[in-house]
PDB file of C-alpha atoms in Angstrom:
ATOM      1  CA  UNK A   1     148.030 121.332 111.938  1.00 92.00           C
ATOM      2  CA  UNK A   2     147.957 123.005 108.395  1.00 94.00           C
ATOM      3  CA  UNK A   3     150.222 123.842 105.804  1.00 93.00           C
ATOM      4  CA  UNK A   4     150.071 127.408 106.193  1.00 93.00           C
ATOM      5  CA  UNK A   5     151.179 127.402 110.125  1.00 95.00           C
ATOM      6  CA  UNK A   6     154.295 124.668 108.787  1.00 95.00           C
ATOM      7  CA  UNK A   7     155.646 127.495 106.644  1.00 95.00           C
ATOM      8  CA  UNK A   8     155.166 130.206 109.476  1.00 95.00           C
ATOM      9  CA  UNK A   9     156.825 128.901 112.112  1.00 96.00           C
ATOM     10  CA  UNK A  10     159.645 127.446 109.561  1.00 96.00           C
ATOM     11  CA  UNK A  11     159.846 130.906 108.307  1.00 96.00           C
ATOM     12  CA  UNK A  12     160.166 132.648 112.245  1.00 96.00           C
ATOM     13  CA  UNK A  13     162.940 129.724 112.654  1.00 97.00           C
ATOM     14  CA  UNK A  14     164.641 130.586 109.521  1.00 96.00           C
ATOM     15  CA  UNK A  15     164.760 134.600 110.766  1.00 97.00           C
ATOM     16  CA  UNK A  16     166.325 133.451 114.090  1.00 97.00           C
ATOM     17  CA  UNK A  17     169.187 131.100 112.049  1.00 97.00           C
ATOM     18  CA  UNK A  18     169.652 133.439 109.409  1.00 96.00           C
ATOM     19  CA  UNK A  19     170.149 136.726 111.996  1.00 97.00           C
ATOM     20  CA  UNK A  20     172.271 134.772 114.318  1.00 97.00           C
ATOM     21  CA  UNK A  21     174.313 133.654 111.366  1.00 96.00           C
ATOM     22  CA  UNK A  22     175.042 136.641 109.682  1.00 95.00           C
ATOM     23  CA  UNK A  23     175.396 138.574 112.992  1.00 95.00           C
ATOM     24  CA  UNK A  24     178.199 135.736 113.770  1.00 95.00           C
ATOM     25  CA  UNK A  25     179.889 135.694 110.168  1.00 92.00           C
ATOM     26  CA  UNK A  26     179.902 139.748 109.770  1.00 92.00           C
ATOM     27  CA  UNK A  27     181.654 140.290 113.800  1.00 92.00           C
ATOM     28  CA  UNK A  28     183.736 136.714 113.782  1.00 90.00           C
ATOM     29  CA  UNK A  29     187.546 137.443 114.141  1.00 90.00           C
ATOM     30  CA  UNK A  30     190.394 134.514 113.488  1.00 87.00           C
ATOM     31  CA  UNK A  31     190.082 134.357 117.867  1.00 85.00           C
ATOM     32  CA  UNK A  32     186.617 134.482 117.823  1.00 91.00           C
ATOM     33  CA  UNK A  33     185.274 132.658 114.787  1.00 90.00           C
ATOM     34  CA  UNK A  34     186.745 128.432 116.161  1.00 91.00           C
ATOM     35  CA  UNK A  35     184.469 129.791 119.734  1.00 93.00           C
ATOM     36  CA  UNK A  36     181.292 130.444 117.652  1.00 94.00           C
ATOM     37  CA  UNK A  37     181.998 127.150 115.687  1.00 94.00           C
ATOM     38  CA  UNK A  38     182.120 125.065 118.777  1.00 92.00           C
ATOM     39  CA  UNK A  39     179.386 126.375 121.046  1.00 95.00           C
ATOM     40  CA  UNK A  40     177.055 126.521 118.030  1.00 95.00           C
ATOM     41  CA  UNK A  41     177.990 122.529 116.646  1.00 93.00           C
ATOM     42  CA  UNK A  42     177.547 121.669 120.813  1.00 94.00           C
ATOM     43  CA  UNK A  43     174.451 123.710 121.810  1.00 96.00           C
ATOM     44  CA  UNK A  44     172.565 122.326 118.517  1.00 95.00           C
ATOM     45  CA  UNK A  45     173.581 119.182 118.934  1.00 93.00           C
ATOM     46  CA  UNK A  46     172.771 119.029 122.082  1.00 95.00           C
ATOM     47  CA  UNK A  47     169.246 120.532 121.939  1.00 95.00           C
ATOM     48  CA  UNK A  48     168.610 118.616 118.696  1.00 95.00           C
ATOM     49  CA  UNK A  49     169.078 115.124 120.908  1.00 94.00           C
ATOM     50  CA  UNK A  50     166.753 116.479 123.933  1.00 95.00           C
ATOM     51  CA  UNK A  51     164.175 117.779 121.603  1.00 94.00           C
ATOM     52  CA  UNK A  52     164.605 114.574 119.670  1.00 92.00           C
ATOM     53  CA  UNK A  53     164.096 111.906 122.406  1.00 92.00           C
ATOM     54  CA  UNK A  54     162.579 114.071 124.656  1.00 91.00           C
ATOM     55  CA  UNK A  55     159.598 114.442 122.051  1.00 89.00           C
ATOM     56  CA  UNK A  56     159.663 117.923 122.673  1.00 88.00           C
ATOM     57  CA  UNK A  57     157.538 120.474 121.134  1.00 90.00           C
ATOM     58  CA  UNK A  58     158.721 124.010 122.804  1.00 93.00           C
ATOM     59  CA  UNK A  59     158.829 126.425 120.576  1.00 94.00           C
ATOM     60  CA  UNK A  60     161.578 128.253 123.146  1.00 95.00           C
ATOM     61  CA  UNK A  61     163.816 125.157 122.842  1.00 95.00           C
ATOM     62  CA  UNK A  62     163.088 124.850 118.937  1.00 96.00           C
ATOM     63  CA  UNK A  63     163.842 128.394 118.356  1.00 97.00           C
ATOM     64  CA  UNK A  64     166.912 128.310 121.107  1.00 97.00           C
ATOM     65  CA  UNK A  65     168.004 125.287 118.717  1.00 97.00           C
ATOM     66  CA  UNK A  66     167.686 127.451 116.069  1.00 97.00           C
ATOM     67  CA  UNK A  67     170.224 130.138 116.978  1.00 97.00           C
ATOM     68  CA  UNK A  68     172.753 127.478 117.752  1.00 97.00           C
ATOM     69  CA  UNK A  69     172.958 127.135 114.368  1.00 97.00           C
ATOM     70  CA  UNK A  70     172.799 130.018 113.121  1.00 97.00           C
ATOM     71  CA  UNK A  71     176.206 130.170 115.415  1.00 96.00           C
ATOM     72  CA  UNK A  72     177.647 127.533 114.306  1.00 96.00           C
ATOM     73  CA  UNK A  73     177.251 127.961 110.504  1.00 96.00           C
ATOM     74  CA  UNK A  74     177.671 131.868 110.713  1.00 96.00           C
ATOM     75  CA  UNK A  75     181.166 130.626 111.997  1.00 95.00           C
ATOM     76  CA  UNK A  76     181.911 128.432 109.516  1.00 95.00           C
ATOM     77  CA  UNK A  77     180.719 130.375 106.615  1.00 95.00           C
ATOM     78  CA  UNK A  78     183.222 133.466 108.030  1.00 95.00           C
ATOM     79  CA  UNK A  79     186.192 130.538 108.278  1.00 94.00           C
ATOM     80  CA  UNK A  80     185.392 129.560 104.255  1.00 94.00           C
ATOM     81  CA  UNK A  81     184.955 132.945 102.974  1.00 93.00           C
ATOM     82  CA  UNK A  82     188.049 134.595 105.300  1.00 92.00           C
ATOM     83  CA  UNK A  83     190.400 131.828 106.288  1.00 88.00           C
ATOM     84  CA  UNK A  84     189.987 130.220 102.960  1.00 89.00           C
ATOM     85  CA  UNK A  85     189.533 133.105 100.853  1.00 89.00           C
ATOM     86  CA  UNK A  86     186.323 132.300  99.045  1.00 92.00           C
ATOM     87  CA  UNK A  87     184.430 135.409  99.078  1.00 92.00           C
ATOM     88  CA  UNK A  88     180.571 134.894  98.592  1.00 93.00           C
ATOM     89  CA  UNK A  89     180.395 131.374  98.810  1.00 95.00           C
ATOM     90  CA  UNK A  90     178.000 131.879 101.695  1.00 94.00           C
ATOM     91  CA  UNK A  91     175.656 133.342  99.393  1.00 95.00           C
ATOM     92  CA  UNK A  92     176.190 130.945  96.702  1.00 96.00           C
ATOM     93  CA  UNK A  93     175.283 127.498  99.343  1.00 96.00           C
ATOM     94  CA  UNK A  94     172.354 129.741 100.381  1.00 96.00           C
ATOM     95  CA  UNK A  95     170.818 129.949  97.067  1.00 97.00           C
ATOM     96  CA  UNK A  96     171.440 126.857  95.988  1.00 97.00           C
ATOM     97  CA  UNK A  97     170.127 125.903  99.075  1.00 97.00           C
ATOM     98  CA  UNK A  98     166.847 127.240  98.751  1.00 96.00           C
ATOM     99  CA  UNK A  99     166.577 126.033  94.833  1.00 97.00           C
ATOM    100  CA  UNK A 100     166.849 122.565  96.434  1.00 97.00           C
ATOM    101  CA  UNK A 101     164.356 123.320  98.289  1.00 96.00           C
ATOM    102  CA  UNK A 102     162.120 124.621  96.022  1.00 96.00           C
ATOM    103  CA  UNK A 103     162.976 121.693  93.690  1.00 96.00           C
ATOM    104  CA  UNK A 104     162.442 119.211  95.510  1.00 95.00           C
ATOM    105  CA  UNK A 105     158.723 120.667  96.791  1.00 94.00           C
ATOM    106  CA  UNK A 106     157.649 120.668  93.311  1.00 94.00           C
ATOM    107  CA  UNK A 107     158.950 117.034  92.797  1.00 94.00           C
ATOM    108  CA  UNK A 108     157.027 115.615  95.721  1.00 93.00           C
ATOM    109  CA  UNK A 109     153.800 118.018  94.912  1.00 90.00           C
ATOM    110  CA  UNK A 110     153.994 116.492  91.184  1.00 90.00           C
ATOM    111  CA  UNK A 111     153.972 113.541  92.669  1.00 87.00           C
ATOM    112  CA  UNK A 112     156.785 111.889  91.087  1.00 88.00           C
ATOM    113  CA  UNK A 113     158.211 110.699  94.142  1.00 88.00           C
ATOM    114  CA  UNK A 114     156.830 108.976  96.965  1.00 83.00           C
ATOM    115  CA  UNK A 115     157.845 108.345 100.839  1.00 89.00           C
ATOM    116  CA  UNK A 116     157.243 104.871 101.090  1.00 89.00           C
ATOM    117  CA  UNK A 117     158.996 102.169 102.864  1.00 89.00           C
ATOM    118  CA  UNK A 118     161.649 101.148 100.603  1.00 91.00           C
ATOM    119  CA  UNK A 119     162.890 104.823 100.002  1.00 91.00           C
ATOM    120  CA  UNK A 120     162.949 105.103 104.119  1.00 92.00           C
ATOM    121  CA  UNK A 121     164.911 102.163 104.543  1.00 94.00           C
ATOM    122  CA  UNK A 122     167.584 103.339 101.775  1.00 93.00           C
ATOM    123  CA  UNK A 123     167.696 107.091 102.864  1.00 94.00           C
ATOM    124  CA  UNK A 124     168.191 105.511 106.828  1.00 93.00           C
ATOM    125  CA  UNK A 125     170.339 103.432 106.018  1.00 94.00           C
ATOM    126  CA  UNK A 126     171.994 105.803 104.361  1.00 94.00           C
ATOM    127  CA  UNK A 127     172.185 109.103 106.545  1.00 93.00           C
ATOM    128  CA  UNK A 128     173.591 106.653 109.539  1.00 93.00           C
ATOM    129  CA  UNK A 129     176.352 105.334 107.652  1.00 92.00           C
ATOM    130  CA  UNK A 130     176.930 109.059 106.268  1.00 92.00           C
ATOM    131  CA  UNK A 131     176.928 110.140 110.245  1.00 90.00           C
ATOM    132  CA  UNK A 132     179.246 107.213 111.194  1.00 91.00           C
ATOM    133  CA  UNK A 133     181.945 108.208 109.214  1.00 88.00           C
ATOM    134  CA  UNK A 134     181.828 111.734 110.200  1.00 87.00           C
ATOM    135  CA  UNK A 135     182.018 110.381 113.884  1.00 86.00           C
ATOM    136  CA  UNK A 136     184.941 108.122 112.824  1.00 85.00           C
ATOM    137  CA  UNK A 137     186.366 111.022 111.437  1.00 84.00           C
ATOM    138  CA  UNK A 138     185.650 113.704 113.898  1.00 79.00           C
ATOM    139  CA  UNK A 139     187.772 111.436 116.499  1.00 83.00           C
ATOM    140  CA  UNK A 140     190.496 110.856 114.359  1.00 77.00           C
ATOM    141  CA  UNK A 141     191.113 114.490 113.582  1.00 72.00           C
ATOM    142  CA  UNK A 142     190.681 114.985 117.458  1.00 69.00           C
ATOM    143  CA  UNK A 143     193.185 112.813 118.531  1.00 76.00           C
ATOM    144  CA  UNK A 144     195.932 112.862 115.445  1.00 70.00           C
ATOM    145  CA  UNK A 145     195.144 109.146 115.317  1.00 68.00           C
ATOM    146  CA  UNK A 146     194.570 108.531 111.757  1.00 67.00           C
ATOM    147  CA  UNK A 147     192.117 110.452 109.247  1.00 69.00           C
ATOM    148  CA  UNK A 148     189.916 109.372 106.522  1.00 70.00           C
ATOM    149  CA  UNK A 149     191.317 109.234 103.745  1.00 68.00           C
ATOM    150  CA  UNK A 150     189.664 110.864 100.163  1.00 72.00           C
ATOM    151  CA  UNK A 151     186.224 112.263 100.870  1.00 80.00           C
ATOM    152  CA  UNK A 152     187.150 115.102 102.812  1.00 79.00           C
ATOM    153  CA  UNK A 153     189.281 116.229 100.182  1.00 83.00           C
ATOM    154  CA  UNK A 154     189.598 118.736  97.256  1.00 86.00           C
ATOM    155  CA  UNK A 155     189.796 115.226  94.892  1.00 88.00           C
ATOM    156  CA  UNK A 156     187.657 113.862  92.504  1.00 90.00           C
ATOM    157  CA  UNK A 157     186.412 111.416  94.846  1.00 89.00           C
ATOM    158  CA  UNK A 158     185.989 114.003  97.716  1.00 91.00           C
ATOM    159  CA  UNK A 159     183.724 115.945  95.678  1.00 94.00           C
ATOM    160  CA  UNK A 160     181.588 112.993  94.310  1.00 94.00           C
ATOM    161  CA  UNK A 161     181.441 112.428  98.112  1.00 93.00           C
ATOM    162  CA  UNK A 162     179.981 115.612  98.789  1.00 94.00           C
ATOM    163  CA  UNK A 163     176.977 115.312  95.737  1.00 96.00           C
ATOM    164  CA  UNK A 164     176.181 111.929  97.611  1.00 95.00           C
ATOM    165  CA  UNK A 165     175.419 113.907 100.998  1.00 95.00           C
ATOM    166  CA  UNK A 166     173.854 116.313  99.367  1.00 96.00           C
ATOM    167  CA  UNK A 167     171.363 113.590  97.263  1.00 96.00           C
ATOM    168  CA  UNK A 168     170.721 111.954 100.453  1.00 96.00           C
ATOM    169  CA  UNK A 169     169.950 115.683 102.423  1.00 95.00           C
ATOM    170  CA  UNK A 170     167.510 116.474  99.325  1.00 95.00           C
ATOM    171  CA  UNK A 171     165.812 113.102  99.790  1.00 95.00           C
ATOM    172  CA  UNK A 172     165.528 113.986 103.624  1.00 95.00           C
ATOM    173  CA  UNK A 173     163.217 117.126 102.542  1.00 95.00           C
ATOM    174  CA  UNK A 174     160.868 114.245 101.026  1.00 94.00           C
ATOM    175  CA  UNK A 175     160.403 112.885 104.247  1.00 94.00           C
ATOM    176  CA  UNK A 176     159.690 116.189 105.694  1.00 95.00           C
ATOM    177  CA  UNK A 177     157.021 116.693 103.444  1.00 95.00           C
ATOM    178  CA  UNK A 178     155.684 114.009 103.469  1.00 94.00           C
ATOM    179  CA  UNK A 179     155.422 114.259 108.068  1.00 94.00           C
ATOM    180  CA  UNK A 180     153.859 118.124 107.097  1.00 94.00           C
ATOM    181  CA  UNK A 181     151.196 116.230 104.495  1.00 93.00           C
ATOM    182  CA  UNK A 182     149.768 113.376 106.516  1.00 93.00           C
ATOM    183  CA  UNK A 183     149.873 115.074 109.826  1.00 94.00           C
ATOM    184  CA  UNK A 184     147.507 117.827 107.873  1.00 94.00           C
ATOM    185  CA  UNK A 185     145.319 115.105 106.634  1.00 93.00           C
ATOM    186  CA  UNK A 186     145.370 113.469 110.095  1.00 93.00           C
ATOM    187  CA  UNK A 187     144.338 116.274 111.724  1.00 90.00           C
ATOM    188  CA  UNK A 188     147.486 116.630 113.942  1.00 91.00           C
ATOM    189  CA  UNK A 189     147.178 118.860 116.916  1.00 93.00           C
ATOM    190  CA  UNK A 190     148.495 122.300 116.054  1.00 92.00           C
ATOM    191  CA  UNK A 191     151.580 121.854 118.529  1.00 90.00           C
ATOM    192  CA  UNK A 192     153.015 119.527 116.464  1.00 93.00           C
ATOM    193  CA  UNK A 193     153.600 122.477 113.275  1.00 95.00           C
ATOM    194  CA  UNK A 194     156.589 123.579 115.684  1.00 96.00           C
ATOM    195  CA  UNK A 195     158.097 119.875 115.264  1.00 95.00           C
ATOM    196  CA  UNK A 196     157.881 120.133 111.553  1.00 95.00           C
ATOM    197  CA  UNK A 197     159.210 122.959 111.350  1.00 96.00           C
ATOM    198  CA  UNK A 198     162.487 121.367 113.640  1.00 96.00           C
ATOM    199  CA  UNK A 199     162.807 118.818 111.070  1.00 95.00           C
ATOM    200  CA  UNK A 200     162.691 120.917 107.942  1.00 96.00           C
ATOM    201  CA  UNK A 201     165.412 123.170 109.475  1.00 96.00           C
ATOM    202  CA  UNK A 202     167.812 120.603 110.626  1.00 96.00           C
ATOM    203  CA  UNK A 203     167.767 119.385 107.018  1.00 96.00           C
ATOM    204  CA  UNK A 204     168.079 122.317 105.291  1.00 97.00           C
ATOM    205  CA  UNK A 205     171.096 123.618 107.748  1.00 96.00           C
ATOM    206  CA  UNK A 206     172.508 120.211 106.764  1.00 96.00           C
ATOM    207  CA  UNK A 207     171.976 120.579 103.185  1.00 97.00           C
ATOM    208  CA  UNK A 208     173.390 124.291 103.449  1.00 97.00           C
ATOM    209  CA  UNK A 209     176.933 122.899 105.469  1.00 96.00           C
ATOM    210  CA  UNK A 210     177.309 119.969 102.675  1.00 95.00           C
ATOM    211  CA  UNK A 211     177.018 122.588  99.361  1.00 97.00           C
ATOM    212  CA  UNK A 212     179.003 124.981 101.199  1.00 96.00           C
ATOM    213  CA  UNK A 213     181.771 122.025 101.825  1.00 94.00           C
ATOM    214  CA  UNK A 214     181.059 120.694  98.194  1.00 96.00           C
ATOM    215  CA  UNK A 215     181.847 124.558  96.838  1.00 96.00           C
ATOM    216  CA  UNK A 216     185.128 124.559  98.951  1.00 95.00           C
ATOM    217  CA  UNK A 217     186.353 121.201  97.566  1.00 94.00           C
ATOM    218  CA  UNK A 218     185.461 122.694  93.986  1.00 95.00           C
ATOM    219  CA  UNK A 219     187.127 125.777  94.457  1.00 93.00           C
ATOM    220  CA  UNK A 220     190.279 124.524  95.859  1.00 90.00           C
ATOM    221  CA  UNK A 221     190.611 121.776  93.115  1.00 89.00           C
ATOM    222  CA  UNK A 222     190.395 123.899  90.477  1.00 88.00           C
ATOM    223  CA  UNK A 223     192.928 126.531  91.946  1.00 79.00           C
ATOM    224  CA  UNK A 224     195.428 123.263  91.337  1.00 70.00           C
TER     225      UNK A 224
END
C-alpha cells in the first residue's frame, strides 16, 4: 500500500462520480431528475453497507458504488440549481469541496491534529447522532407524520446546523488520512488502496451534499 496508489485509485473513483454526475445533472428533466435521486441514494447505500460489512475490496463494486453517486448527487445538484433556481451552486460546493480537502491535508501533514482516541470517540459519537436524525427525519417526511423542526431550514439555526455537519465531515477526512498513513507504514497489502480510496470518497460526497445544502439554506435566507 503507498500513498501514490491511494491518490490513483481515489482519482479513477472521482472520474467515475464526477462523469456520472454531470452526465445526470446536464440530461435530468423535472420527470427524470426525483428517478436519478432515488436509485442513486438506494444503489450507494446499498453497496456502501455490503462493501462495508462485507469487508469488501472489489474494485468493480467500489467503482459501481461510485457511479451511484455520481447519480444521486448529479440529481440533486440539477434539483438545486433548476427547481430551486440557484445557478452554479454545483460548482461553488465542488470547490469548496476540494479546498476542504486540501485544507484539511495540510492540517494533518503539519501535524497539528492528531487521530487519537478521544477525537474518534467525539467524531463517532457524533456522525451517529448526525445520521439518526436524518433517519428520524427521512421517516417523518415519508409518512407526513411530523418533521424536524429548525435544522433543515433556511433559519439561523438551520444553517449553524449545516457548518456542524460539515465540521464533523472535515474531521472524517482526518480519519481517512490517518487509515492511508499507518496502513503505508504497516505495509498493508496493496488491495487494501481500493478501500481507502472507498472511504475518502464517501466522505467527500458527504461533505459535497452538506455545503451544497448549507449554500441552499444561505441563499434562500437571504432572498427573505
Amino acid at each position: 500500500m503507498t500513498i501514490e496508489g491511494v491518490a490513483e485509485k481515489t482519482g479513477v473513483l472521482l472520474l467515475v462520480t464526477a462523469t456520472v454526475a454531470l452526465a445526470t445533472a446536464f440530461t435530468a428533466t423535472p420527470e427524470s431528475a426525483f428517478l436519478f435521486i432515488v436509485l442513486g441514494f438506494l444503489g450507494s447505500l446499498v453497496l456502501s453497507l455490503f462493501i462495508v460489512f462485507k469487508r469488501s475490496i472489489n474494485p468493480g463494486l467500489i467503482c459501481a458504488h461510485s457511479a451511484f453517486e455520481g447519480l444521486f448527487i448529479g440529481g440533486l445538484t440539477w434539483f438545486y440549481e433548476v427547481a430551486l433556481d440557484l445557478p452554479g451552486i454545483g460548482i461553488i460546493a465542488a470547490a469548496l469541496t476540494f479546498a476542504i480537502l486540501a485544507a484539511m491535508l495540510a492540517i494533518y501533514r503539519a501535524g497539528l491534529i492528531a487521530w487519537n482516541r478521544n477525537l474518534a470517540i467525539a467524531v463517532a459519537s457524533s456522525v451517529v447522532a448526525i445520521i439518526l436524525i436524518y433517519i428520524v427525519s427521512i421517516i417523518g417526511a415519508l409518512t407526513g407524520a411530523y418533521s424536524v423542526p429548525y435544522i433543515h431550514d433556511a433559519t439561523p439555526v438551520g444553517i449553524a446546523f449545516s457548518l456542524f455537519v460539515i465540521a464533523i465531515g472535515a474531521l472524517c477526512l482526518v480519519a481517512d488520512f490517518d487509515f492511508i498513513e499507518r496502513g503505508v507504514q504497516s505495509g498493508a497489502r496493496k488491495e487494501l488502496e481500493w478501500k481507502a480510496a472507498f472511504g475518502l470518497m464517501v466522505t467527500l460526497v458527504w461533505l459535497y451534499i452538506e455545503i451544497l445544502r448549507l449554500l441552499a439554506k444561505i441563499a434562500m435566507y437571504t432572498r427573505r
